[in-house]
Amino acid sequence: MILMNDFKAEPPELREAMLNATRRVLESGWYVLGNEVESFEKQWALACGVQRAVGVGNGMDAIEIVLRALNIGPGDEVITTSMTAFATVLAILRAGATPVLADIEPDTALLSLGSAARCISLRTKAVVLVHLYGQVRDMNAWASFCSQHGIALVEDCAQAHLAAWNGKVAGSFGAAGAYSFYPTKNLGALGDAGMVVTRNEALAQRACRLRNYGQSVRYHHPELGLNSRLDEIHAAMLAERLKWLPAFTERRCQIAKAYLSGIQNPAIEQLAAPEEEAAHVYHLFAITCEQREALQTHLQQHHVQSFIHYPIPVHHQEPCRTIQRDPMGLGASERHAATCLSLPCHPQMSDDDVAQVVAAVNGFRGG
Ligand SMILES: *Cc1c(COP(=O)(O)O)cnc(C)c1O
């Protein structure tokens, strides 16, 4: 079976380096928010081209912490997409703010600017822009949209590790970026981890406070924060895995290229190619197909695993049925949720695996 992720197939050198990192942390006798975290924060800030990075417990907390650090909360509206991990919208709700869902562009599945414009109100304070599947796109348009309306641009970079558009890296376009290092992400820990990246020193300091109970100096709590600290063991792992990220990303892009040119089947539609090569890091390679269930069964029979990102748009989730949205509806999100399918696209795939996926997809006959 060609799997969606195959961690056990990672290079032995990497696994060895990770074991050594574990030993380093164990022998240091210091396990939460220490030198390993500080060192990895510096490396990640540098990689993103920003001044500051603040390690937190996970990607969802990173979004909540950014919003709270921007003083966005009760009474404030935050525009985002319905085609995302539930965590994006949950983070907005956890910050006490009101999510307003805009629709997507059908050919990229990314947030639609036109739809976002229809969601603007006097209470709008931010857009949480999700770089879905790993793609950064149209950033000048988003930056000017946000500055025009006097609202903050917050990037959900959980799927877009170091995707670069016009020489700038995901997380460096707006007020702040939120990264997740969940194991399956392009850069993943061996558990939960996340990071806030920003050019804004005051925002970074506030994030440092918020991740640690709202503590300013030891035992002083000027505000109510979270417990969302980054562990030393995850930071040490991430630093080792970061060394492999460029090669792993390149492999993802090679696989995506092979799919883009190799998959030719009238029953299947591809999404639009990225504006420039570096702008898509292919966390996921998604296609759409009207007969998705039959395609998924066919792939399974040909030993190709596939997942759906995402089968249920956020506004169809039980607690979100009355959530605010574009007055013209979220039709493109609903259609995408009904037809999208993600194919295996991870760095451990061989050329044979890639060819096998292409052959299996092209061998599908829609009814
Ligand atoms: C994974 C993910 C998150 C949440 O990250 P966690 O670390 O799992 O909390 C948020 N947004 C998107 C788009 C994601 O893919």
JSON list of N, CA, C and O in Angstrom, two decimals, residues 33 41 52-56 61-74 76 95 175-176 196-217 220-228:
[
{"chain": "A", "resi": 33, "resn": "LEU", "atom": "N", "xyz": [10.48, 24.87, 27.71]},
{"chain": "A", "resi": 33, "resn": "LEU", "atom": "CA", "xyz": [10.95, 26.24, 27.49]},
{"chain": "A", "resi": 33, "resn": "LEU", "atom": "C", "xyz": [12.39, 26.46, 27.97]},
{"chain": "A", "resi": 33, "resn": "LEU", "atom": "O", "xyz": [12.62, 27.15, 28.96]},
{"chain": "A", "resi": 41, "resn": "GLU", "atom": "N", "xyz": [13.56, 28.39, 18.01]},
{"chain": "A", "resi": 41, "resn": "GLU", "atom": "CA", "xyz": [12.83, 29.62, 17.69]},
{"chain": "A", "resi": 41, "resn": "GLU", "atom": "C", "xyz": [13.68, 30.53, 16.80]},
{"chain": "A", "resi": 41, "resn": "GLU", "atom": "O", "xyz": [13.18, 31.10, 15.82]},
{"chain": "A", "resi": 52, "resn": "ARG", "atom": "N", "xyz": [11.10, 37.50, 15.07]},
{"chain": "A", "resi": 52, "resn": "ARG", "atom": "CA", "xyz": [10.78, 36.73, 16.27]},
{"chain": "A", "resi": 52, "resn": "ARG", "atom": "C", "xyz": [9.94, 35.48, 15.97]},
{"chain": "A", "resi": 52, "resn": "ARG", "atom": "O", "xyz": [9.09, 35.50, 15.10]},
{"chain": "A", "resi": 53, "resn": "ALA", "atom": "N", "xyz": [10.22, 34.45, 16.74]},
{"chain": "A", "resi": 53, "resn": "ALA", "atom": "CA", "xyz": [9.38, 33.25, 16.71]},
{"chain": "A", "resi": 53, "resn": "ALA", "atom": "C", "xyz": [9.16, 32.83, 18.16]},
{"chain": "A", "resi": 53, "resn": "ALA", "atom": "O", "xyz": [10.08, 32.91, 18.98]},
{"chain": "A", "resi": 54, "resn": "VAL", "atom": "N", "xyz": [7.95, 32.41, 18.45]},
{"chain": "A", "resi": 54, "resn": "VAL", "atom": "CA", "xyz": [7.58, 32.04, 19.82]},
{"chain": "A", "resi": 54, "resn": "VAL", "atom": "C", "xyz": [6.99, 30.63, 19.79]},
{"chain": "A", "resi": 54, "resn": "VAL", "atom": "O", "xyz": [5.93, 30.40, 19.21]},
{"chain": "A", "resi": 55, "resn": "GLY", "atom": "N", "xyz": [7.69, 29.69, 20.39]},
{"chain": "A", "resi": 55, "resn": "GLY", "atom": "CA", "xyz": [7.25, 28.30, 20.39]},
{"chain": "A", "resi": 55, "resn": "GLY", "atom": "C", "xyz": [6.04, 28.11, 21.30]},
{"chain": "A", "resi": 55, "resn": "GLY", "atom": "O", "xyz": [6.02, 28.61, 22.43]},
{"chain": "A", "resi": 56, "resn": "VAL", "atom": "N", "xyz": [5.04, 27.41, 20.79]},
{"chain": "A", "resi": 56, "resn": "VAL", "atom": "CA", "xyz": [3.82, 27.17, 21.57]},
{"chain": "A", "resi": 56, "resn": "VAL", "atom": "C", "xyz": [3.44, 25.69, 21.45]},
{"chain": "A", "resi": 56, "resn": "VAL", "atom": "O", "xyz": [4.14, 24.91, 20.80]},
{"chain": "A", "resi": 61, "resn": "ASP", "atom": "N", "xyz": [-3.36, 26.67, 19.06]},
{"chain": "A", "resi": 61, "resn": "ASP", "atom": "CA", "xyz": [-3.02, 27.68, 20.07]},
{"chain": "A", "resi": 61, "resn": "ASP", "atom": "C", "xyz": [-2.27, 28.85, 19.44]},
{"chain": "A", "resi": 61, "resn": "ASP", "atom": "O", "xyz": [-2.44, 30.00, 19.86]},
{"chain": "A", "resi": 62, "resn": "ALA", "atom": "N", "xyz": [-1.43, 28.57, 18.46]},
{"chain": "A", "resi": 62, "resn": "ALA", "atom": "CA", "xyz": [-0.66, 29.64, 17.82]},
{"chain": "A", "resi": 62, "resn": "ALA", "atom": "C", "xyz": [-1.62, 30.69, 17.24]},
{"chain": "A", "resi": 62, "resn": "ALA", "atom": "O", "xyz": [-1.40, 31.89, 17.38]},
{"chain": "A", "resi": 63, "resn": "ILE", "atom": "N", "xyz": [-2.70, 30.23, 16.60]},
{"chain": "A", "resi": 63, "resn": "ILE", "atom": "CA", "xyz": [-3.68, 31.16, 16.02]},
{"chain": "A", "resi": 63, "resn": "ILE", "atom": "C", "xyz": [-4.39, 31.94, 17.14]},
{"chain": "A", "resi": 63, "resn": "ILE", "atom": "O", "xyz": [-4.51, 33.17, 17.07]},
{"chain": "A", "resi": 64, "resn": "GLU", "atom": "N", "xyz": [-4.83, 31.21, 18.17]},
{"chain": "A", "resi": 64, "resn": "GLU", "atom": "CA", "xyz": [-5.52, 31.89, 19.28]},
{"chain": "A", "resi": 64, "resn": "GLU", "atom": "C", "xyz": [-4.61, 32.93, 19.93]},
{"chain": "A", "resi": 64, "resn": "GLU", "atom": "O", "xyz": [-5.04, 34.06, 20.22]},
{"chain": "A", "resi": 65, "resn": "ILE", "atom": "N", "xyz": [-3.36, 32.55, 20.14]},
{"chain": "A", "resi": 65, "resn": "ILE", "atom": "CA", "xyz": [-2.43, 33.46, 20.81]},
{"chain": "A", "resi": 65, "resn": "ILE", "atom": "C", "xyz": [-2.18, 34.71, 19.95]},
{"chain": "A", "resi": 65, "resn": "ILE", "atom": "O", "xyz": [-2.14, 35.83, 20.47]},
{"chain": "A", "resi": 66, "resn": "VAL", "atom": "N", "xyz": [-2.04, 34.52, 18.64]},
{"chain": "A", "resi": 66, "resn": "VAL", "atom": "CA", "xyz": [-1.85, 35.69, 17.76]},
{"chain": "A", "resi": 66, "resn": "VAL", "atom": "C", "xyz": [-3.05, 36.62, 17.88]},
{"chain": "A", "resi": 66, "resn": "VAL", "atom": "O", "xyz": [-2.90, 37.84, 18.04]},
{"chain": "A", "resi": 67, "resn": "LEU", "atom": "N", "xyz": [-4.26, 36.07, 17.79]},
{"chain": "A", "resi": 67, "resn": "LEU", "atom": "CA", "xyz": [-5.46, 36.91, 17.85]},
{"chain": "A", "resi": 67, "resn": "LEU", "atom": "C", "xyz": [-5.53, 37.65, 19.18]},
{"chain": "A", "resi": 67, "resn": "LEU", "atom": "O", "xyz": [-5.78, 38.86, 19.23]},
{"chain": "A", "resi": 68, "resn": "ARG", "atom": "N", "xyz": [-5.29, 36.94, 20.27]},
{"chain": "A", "resi": 68, "resn": "ARG", "atom": "CA", "xyz": [-5.35, 37.58, 21.59]},
{"chain": "A", "resi": 68, "resn": "ARG", "atom": "C", "xyz": [-4.26, 38.62, 21.76]},
{"chain": "A", "resi": 68, "resn": "ARG", "atom": "O", "xyz": [-4.47, 39.68, 22.35]},
{"chain": "A", "resi": 69, "resn": "ALA", "atom": "N", "xyz": [-3.08, 38.33, 21.19]},
{"chain": "A", "resi": 69, "resn": "ALA", "atom": "CA", "xyz": [-1.98, 39.31, 21.26]},
{"chain": "A", "resi": 69, "resn": "ALA", "atom": "C", "xyz": [-2.30, 40.56, 20.46]},
{"chain": "A", "resi": 69, "resn": "ALA", "atom": "O", "xyz": [-1.76, 41.63, 20.73]},
{"chain": "A", "resi": 70, "resn": "LEU", "atom": "N", "xyz": [-3.18, 40.42, 19.46]},
{"chain": "A", "resi": 70, "resn": "LEU", "atom": "CA", "xyz": [-3.63, 41.59, 18.68]},
{"chain": "A", "resi": 70, "resn": "LEU", "atom": "C", "xyz": [-4.85, 42.26, 19.32]},
{"chain": "A", "resi": 70, "resn": "LEU", "atom": "O", "xyz": [-5.47, 43.12, 18.70]},
{"chain": "A", "resi": 71, "resn": "ASN", "atom": "N", "xyz": [-5.19, 41.83, 20.54]},
{"chain": "A", "resi": 71, "resn": "ASN", "atom": "CA", "xyz": [-6.36, 42.37, 21.25]},
{"chain": "A", "resi": 71, "resn": "ASN", "atom": "C", "xyz": [-7.66, 42.11, 20.51]},
{"chain": "A", "resi": 71, "resn": "ASN", "atom": "O", "xyz": [-8.59, 42.91, 20.56]},
{"chain": "A", "resi": 72, "resn": "ILE", "atom": "N", "xyz": [-7.72, 40.99, 19.79]},
{"chain": "A", "resi": 72, "resn": "ILE", "atom": "CA", "xyz": [-8.95, 40.60, 19.11]},
{"chain": "A", "resi": 72, "resn": "ILE", "atom": "C", "xyz": [-9.68, 39.59, 19.98]},
{"chain": "A", "resi": 72, "resn": "ILE", "atom": "O", "xyz": [-9.09, 38.60, 20.41]},
{"chain": "A", "resi": 73, "resn": "GLY", "atom": "N", "xyz": [-10.95, 39.88, 20.28]},
{"chain": "A", "resi": 73, "resn": "GLY", "atom": "CA", "xyz": [-11.71, 39.01, 21.18]},
{"chain": "A", "resi": 73, "resn": "GLY", "atom": "C", "xyz": [-13.19, 39.27, 21.06]},
{"chain": "A", "resi": 73, "resn": "GLY", "atom": "O", "xyz": [-13.69, 39.56, 19.97]},
{"chain": "A", "resi": 74, "resn": "PRO", "atom": "N", "xyz": [-13.92, 39.19, 22.17]},
{"chain": "A", "resi": 74, "resn": "PRO", "atom": "CA", "xyz": [-15.38, 39.33, 22.15]},
{"chain": "A", "resi": 74, "resn": "PRO", "atom": "C", "xyz": [-15.83, 40.60, 21.43]},
{"chain": "A", "resi": 74, "resn": "PRO", "atom": "O", "xyz": [-15.26, 41.68, 21.65]},
{"chain": "A", "resi": 76, "resn": "ASP", "atom": "N", "xyz": [-15.49, 41.16, 18.28]},
{"chain": "A", "resi": 76, "resn": "ASP", "atom": "CA", "xyz": [-14.71, 41.35, 17.05]},
{"chain": "A", "resi": 76, "resn": "ASP", "atom": "C", "xyz": [-14.97, 40.21, 16.07]},
{"chain": "A", "resi": 76, "resn": "ASP", "atom": "O", "xyz": [-15.14, 39.06, 16.47]},
{"chain": "A", "resi": 95, "resn": "ALA", "atom": "N", "xyz": [-10.55, 32.38, 21.07]},
{"chain": "A", "resi": 95, "resn": "ALA", "atom": "CA", "xyz": [-10.09, 33.74, 21.39]},
{"chain": "A", "resi": 95, "resn": "ALA", "atom": "C", "xyz": [-11.27, 34.62, 21.81]},
{"chain": "A", "resi": 95, "resn": "ALA", "atom": "O", "xyz": [-11.07, 35.76, 22.23]},
{"chain": "A", "resi": 175, "resn": "ALA", "atom": "N", "xyz": [0.55, 40.53, 10.05]},
{"chain": "A", "resi": 175, "resn": "ALA", "atom": "CA", "xyz": [0.90, 40.84, 11.43]},
{"chain": "A", "resi": 175, "resn": "ALA", "atom": "C", "xyz": [1.66, 39.69, 12.08]},
{"chain": "A", "resi": 175, "resn": "ALA", "atom": "O", "xyz": [2.61, 39.89, 12.83]},
{"chain": "A", "resi": 176, "resn": "ALA", "atom": "N", "xyz": [1.26, 38.47, 11.74]},
{"chain": "A", "resi": 176, "resn": "ALA", "atom": "CA", "xyz": [1.91, 37.28, 12.32]},
{"chain": "A", "resi": 176, "resn": "ALA", "atom": "C", "xyz": [1.48, 36.05, 11.54]},
{"chain": "A", "resi": 176, "resn": "ALA", "atom": "O", "xyz": [0.46, 36.05, 10.86]},
{"chain": "A", "resi": 196, "resn": "VAL", "atom": "N", "xyz": [4.50, 30.78, 16.72]},
{"chain": "A", "resi": 196, "resn": "VAL", "atom": "CA", "xyz": [4.05, 32.08, 16.23]},
{"chain": "A", "resi": 196, "resn": "VAL", "atom": "C", "xyz": [5.26, 32.76, 15.62]},
{"chain": "A", "resi": 196, "resn": "VAL", "atom": "O", "xyz": [6.32, 32.79, 16.25]},
{"chain": "A", "resi": 197, "resn": "VAL", "atom": "N", "xyz": [5.14, 33.30, 14.41]},
{"chain": "A", "resi": 197, "resn": "VAL", "atom": "CA", "xyz": [6.24, 34.08, 13.83]},
{"chain": "A", "resi": 197, "resn": "VAL", "atom": "C", "xyz": [5.75, 35.49, 13.54]},
{"chain": "A", "resi": 197, "resn": "VAL", "atom": "O", "xyz": [4.61, 35.69, 13.11]},
{"chain": "A", "resi": 198, "resn": "THR", "atom": "N", "xyz": [6.62, 36.47, 13.79]},
{"chain": "A", "resi": 198, "resn": "THR", "atom": "CA", "xyz": [6.22, 37.87, 13.59]},
{"chain": "A", "resi": 198, "resn": "THR", "atom": "C", "xyz": [7.44, 38.79, 13.53]},
{"chain": "A", "resi": 198, "resn": "THR", "atom": "O", "xyz": [8.50, 38.48, 14.05]},
{"chain": "A", "resi": 199, "resn": "ARG", "atom": "N", "xyz": [7.22, 39.94, 12.83]},
{"chain": "A", "resi": 199, "resn": "ARG", "atom": "CA", "xyz": [8.25, 40.98, 12.84]},
{"chain": "A", "resi": 199, "resn": "ARG", "atom": "C", "xyz": [8.08, 41.91, 14.04]},
{"chain": "A", "resi": 199, "resn": "ARG", "atom": "O", "xyz": [8.92, 42.74, 14.31]},
{"chain": "A", "resi": 200, "resn": "ASN", "atom": "N", "xyz": [6.93, 41.78, 14.69]},
{"chain": "A", "resi": 200, "resn": "ASN", "atom": "CA", "xyz": [6.52, 42.75, 15.70]},
{"chain": "A", "resi": 200, "resn": "ASN", "atom": "C", "xyz": [6.98, 42.29, 17.09]},
{"chain": "A", "resi": 200, "resn": "ASN", "atom": "O", "xyz": [6.46, 41.33, 17.65]},
{"chain": "A", "resi": 201, "resn": "GLU", "atom": "N", "xyz": [7.94, 43.01, 17.64]},
{"chain": "A", "resi": 201, "resn": "GLU", "atom": "CA", "xyz": [8.54, 42.64, 18.93]},
{"chain": "A", "resi": 201, "resn": "GLU", "atom": "C", "xyz": [7.50, 42.64, 20.06]},
{"chain": "A", "resi": 201, "resn": "GLU", "atom": "O", "xyz": [7.47, 41.73, 20.89]},
{"chain": "A", "resi": 202, "resn": "ALA", "atom": "N", "xyz": [6.65, 43.65, 20.06]},
{"chain": "A", "resi": 202, "resn": "ALA", "atom": "CA", "xyz": [5.64, 43.74, 21.13]},
{"chain": "A", "resi": 202, "resn": "ALA", "atom": "C", "xyz": [4.67, 42.56, 21.06]},
{"chain": "A", "resi": 202, "resn": "ALA", "atom": "O", "xyz": [4.30, 41.98, 22.09]},
{"chain": "A", "resi": 203, "resn": "LEU", "atom": "N", "xyz": [4.30, 42.19, 19.82]},
{"chain": "A", "resi": 203, "resn": "LEU", "atom": "CA", "xyz": [3.39, 41.05, 19.65]},
{"chain": "A", "resi": 203, "resn": "LEU", "atom": "C", "xyz": [4.06, 39.77, 20.14]},
{"chain": "A", "resi": 203, "resn": "LEU", "atom": "O", "xyz": [3.44, 38.93, 20.81]},
{"chain": "A", "resi": 204, "resn": "ALA", "atom": "N", "xyz": [5.35, 39.63, 19.84]},
{"chain": "A", "resi": 204, "resn": "ALA", "atom": "CA", "xyz": [6.09, 38.43, 20.27]},
{"chain": "A", "resi": 204, "resn": "ALA", "atom": "C", "xyz": [6.15, 38.35, 21.80]},
{"chain": "A", "resi": 204, "resn": "ALA", "atom": "O", "xyz": [5.96, 37.28, 22.38]},
{"chain": "A", "resi": 205, "resn": "GLN", "atom": "N", "xyz": [6.38, 39.49, 22.42]},
{"chain": "A", "resi": 205, "resn": "GLN", "atom": "CA", "xyz": [6.46, 39.50, 23.89]},
{"chain": "A", "resi": 205, "resn": "GLN", "atom": "C", "xyz": [5.11, 39.13, 24.51]},
{"chain": "A", "resi": 205, "resn": "GLN", "atom": "O", "xyz": [5.05, 38.41, 25.50]},
{"chain": "A", "resi": 206, "resn": "ARG", "atom": "N", "xyz": [4.06, 39.64, 23.91]},
{"chain": "A", "resi": 206, "resn": "ARG", "atom": "CA", "xyz": [2.72, 39.32, 24.40]},
{"chain": "A", "resi": 206, "resn": "ARG", "atom": "C", "xyz": [2.44, 37.83, 24.22]},
{"chain": "A", "resi": 206, "resn": "ARG", "atom": "O", "xyz": [1.86, 37.18, 25.10]},
{"chain": "A", "resi": 207, "resn": "ALA", "atom": "N", "xyz": [2.88, 37.28, 23.08]},
{"chain": "A", "resi": 207, "resn": "ALA", "atom": "CA", "xyz": [2.69, 35.84, 22.82]},
{"chain": "A", "resi": 207, "resn": "ALA", "atom": "C", "xyz": [3.46, 35.00, 23.86]},
{"chain": "A", "resi": 207, "resn": "ALA", "atom": "O", "xyz": [2.96, 33.98, 24.33]},
{"chain": "A", "resi": 208, "resn": "CYS", "atom": "N", "xyz": [4.65, 35.45, 24.22]},
{"chain": "A", "resi": 208, "resn": "CYS", "atom": "CA", "xyz": [5.46, 34.75, 25.24]},
{"chain": "A", "resi": 208, "resn": "CYS", "atom": "C", "xyz": [4.71, 34.70, 26.57]},
{"chain": "A", "resi": 208, "resn": "CYS", "atom": "O", "xyz": [4.75, 33.71, 27.30]},
{"chain": "A", "resi": 209, "resn": "ARG", "atom": "N", "xyz": [4.04, 35.78, 26.88]},
{"chain": "A", "resi": 209, "resn": "ARG", "atom": "CA", "xyz": [3.28, 35.87, 28.12]},
{"chain": "A", "resi": 209, "resn": "ARG", "atom": "C", "xyz": [2.06, 34.97, 28.07]},
{"chain": "A", "resi": 209, "resn": "ARG", "atom": "O", "xyz": [1.79, 34.20, 28.99]},
{"chain": "A", "resi": 210, "resn": "LEU", "atom": "N", "xyz": [1.34, 35.06, 26.93]},
{"chain": "A", "resi": 210, "resn": "LEU", "atom": "CA", "xyz": [0.09, 34.31, 26.79]},
{"chain": "A", "resi": 210, "resn": "LEU", "atom": "C", "xyz": [0.31, 32.79, 26.81]},
{"chain": "A", "resi": 210, "resn": "LEU", "atom": "O", "xyz": [-0.53, 32.05, 27.30]},
{"chain": "A", "resi": 211, "resn": "ARG", "atom": "N", "xyz": [1.45, 32.33, 26.28]},
{"chain": "A", "resi": 211, "resn": "ARG", "atom": "CA", "xyz": [1.67, 30.88, 26.23]},
{"chain": "A", "resi": 211, "resn": "ARG", "atom": "C", "xyz": [1.94, 30.31, 27.61]},
{"chain": "A", "resi": 211, "resn": "ARG", "atom": "O", "xyz": [1.91, 29.11, 27.83]},
{"chain": "A", "resi": 212, "resn": "ASN", "atom": "N", "xyz": [2.26, 31.18, 28.56]},
{"chain": "A", "resi": 212, "resn": "ASN", "atom": "CA", "xyz": [2.69, 30.72, 29.88]},
{"chain": "A", "resi": 212, "resn": "ASN", "atom": "C", "xyz": [1.80, 31.34, 30.97]},
{"chain": "A", "resi": 212, "resn": "ASN", "atom": "O", "xyz": [2.28, 32.07, 31.84]},
{"chain": "A", "resi": 213, "resn": "TYR", "atom": "N", "xyz": [0.52, 31.06, 30.95]},
{"chain": "A", "resi": 213, "resn": "TYR", "atom": "CA", "xyz": [-0.49, 31.50, 31.92]},
{"chain": "A", "resi": 213, "resn": "TYR", "atom": "C", "xyz": [-0.73, 33.01, 31.96]},
{"chain": "A", "resi": 213, "resn": "TYR", "atom": "O", "xyz": [-1.33, 33.51, 32.91]},
{"chain": "A", "resi": 214, "resn": "GLY", "atom": "N", "xyz": [-0.14, 33.76, 31.00]},
{"chain": "A", "resi": 214, "resn": "GLY", "atom": "CA", "xyz": [-0.24, 35.22, 31.11]},
{"chain": "A", "resi": 214, "resn": "GLY", "atom": "C", "xyz": [0.75, 35.77, 32.12]},
{"chain": "A", "resi": 214, "resn": "GLY", "atom": "O", "xyz": [0.56, 36.86, 32.66]},
{"chain": "A", "resi": 215, "resn": "GLN", "atom": "N", "xyz": [1.83, 35.03, 32.34]},
{"chain": "A", "resi": 215, "resn": "GLN", "atom": "CA", "xyz": [2.84, 35.43, 33.33]},
{"chain": "A", "resi": 215, "resn": "GLN", "atom": "C", "xyz": [3.85, 36.39, 32.72]},
{"chain": "A", "resi": 215, "resn": "GLN", "atom": "O", "xyz": [4.39, 36.12, 31.64]},
{"chain": "A", "resi": 216, "resn": "SER", "atom": "N", "xyz": [4.10, 37.52, 33.39]},
{"chain": "A", "resi": 216, "resn": "SER", "atom": "CA", "xyz": [5.11, 38.46, 32.90]},
{"chain": "A", "resi": 216, "resn": "SER", "atom": "C", "xyz": [6.47, 38.07, 33.44]},
{"chain": "A", "resi": 216, "resn": "SER", "atom": "O", "xyz": [7.36, 37.64, 32.70]},
{"chain": "A", "resi": 217, "resn": "VAL", "atom": "N", "xyz": [6.66, 38.21, 34.74]},
{"chain": "A", "resi": 217, "resn": "VAL", "atom": "CA", "xyz": [7.83, 37.63, 35.41]},
{"chain": "A", "resi": 217, "resn": "VAL", "atom": "C", "xyz": [7.29, 36.60, 36.40]},
{"chain": "A", "resi": 217, "resn": "VAL", "atom": "O", "xyz": [6.09, 36.58, 36.70]},
{"chain": "A", "resi": 220, "resn": "HIS", "atom": "N", "xyz": [3.94, 36.49, 38.47]},
{"chain": "A", "resi": 220, "resn": "HIS", "atom": "CA", "xyz": [3.14, 37.70, 38.25]},
{"chain": "A", "resi": 220, "resn": "HIS", "atom": "C", "xyz": [2.29, 37.50, 37.00]},
{"chain": "A", "resi": 220, "resn": "HIS", "atom": "O", "xyz": [2.84, 37.21, 35.93]},
{"chain": "A", "resi": 221, "resn": "HIS", "atom": "N", "xyz": [0.97, 37.67, 37.15]},
{"chain": "A", "resi": 221, "resn": "HIS", "atom": "CA", "xyz": [0.05, 37.37, 36.05]},
{"chain": "A", "resi": 221, "resn": "HIS", "atom": "C", "xyz": [-0.81, 38.58, 35.71]},
{"chain": "A", "resi": 221, "resn": "HIS", "atom": "O", "xyz": [-1.94, 38.69, 36.17]},
{"chain": "A", "resi": 222, "resn": "PRO", "atom": "N", "xyz": [-0.29, 39.48, 34.87]},
{"chain": "A", "resi": 222, "resn": "PRO", "atom": "CA", "xyz": [-1.06, 40.66, 34.50]},
{"chain": "A", "resi": 222, "resn": "PRO", "atom": "C", "xyz": [-2.26, 40.33, 33.60]},
{"chain": "A", "resi": 222, "resn": "PRO", "atom": "O", "xyz": [-3.11, 41.18, 33.41]},
{"chain": "A", "resi": 223, "resn": "GLU", "atom": "N", "xyz": [-2.32, 39.14, 33.04]},
{"chain": "A", "resi": 223, "resn": "GLU", "atom": "CA", "xyz": [-3.50, 38.75, 32.25]},
{"chain": "A", "resi": 223, "resn": "GLU", "atom": "C", "xyz": [-3.67, 37.24, 32.32]},
{"chain": "A", "resi": 223, "resn": "GLU", "atom": "O", "xyz": [-2.81, 36.52, 32.80]},
{"chain": "A", "resi": 224, "resn": "LEU", "atom": "N", "xyz": [-4.84, 36.79, 31.81]},
{"chain": "A", "resi": 224, "resn": "LEU", "atom": "CA", "xyz": [-5.15, 35.36, 31.84]},
{"chain": "A", "resi": 224, "resn": "LEU", "atom": "C", "xyz": [-4.68, 34.72, 30.53]},
{"chain": "A", "resi": 224, "resn": "LEU", "atom": "O", "xyz": [-5.20, 35.03, 29.47]},
{"chain": "A", "resi": 225, "resn": "GLY", "atom": "N", "xyz": [-3.68, 33.86, 30.62]},
{"chain": "A", "resi": 225, "resn": "GLY", "atom": "CA", "xyz": [-3.17, 33.23, 29.40]},
{"chain": "A", "resi": 225, "resn": "GLY", "atom": "C", "xyz": [-3.55, 31.78, 29.30]},
{"chain": "A", "resi": 225, "resn": "GLY", "atom": "O", "xyz": [-4.56, 31.33, 29.84]},
{"chain": "A", "resi": 226, "resn": "LEU", "atom": "N", "xyz": [-2.75, 31.03, 28.55]},
{"chain": "A", "resi": 226, "resn": "LEU", "atom": "CA", "xyz": [-2.97, 29.59, 28.34]},
{"chain": "A", "resi": 226, "resn": "LEU", "atom": "C", "xyz": [-1.77, 28.85, 28.93]},
{"chain": "A", "resi": 226, "resn": "LEU", "atom": "O", "xyz": [-0.75, 29.46, 29.26]},
{"chain": "A", "resi": 227, "resn": "ASN", "atom": "N", "xyz": [-1.88, 27.53, 29.02]},
{"chain": "A", "resi": 227, "resn": "ASN", "atom": "CA", "xyz": [-0.67, 26.73, 29.15]},
{"chain": "A", "resi": 227, "resn": "ASN", "atom": "C", "xyz": [-0.42, 26.14, 27.77]},
{"chain": "A", "resi": 227, "resn": "ASN", "atom": "O", "xyz": [-1.04, 25.17, 27.36]},
{"chain": "A", "resi": 228, "resn": "SER", "atom": "N", "xyz": [0.45, 26.80, 27.01]},
{"chain": "A", "resi": 228, "resn": "SER", "atom": "CA", "xyz": [0.75, 26.34, 25.65]},
{"chain": "A", "resi": 228, "resn": "SER", "atom": "C", "xyz": [2.23, 26.51, 25.40]},
{"chain": "A", "resi": 228, "resn": "SER", "atom": "O", "xyz": [2.66, 27.27, 24.54]}
]
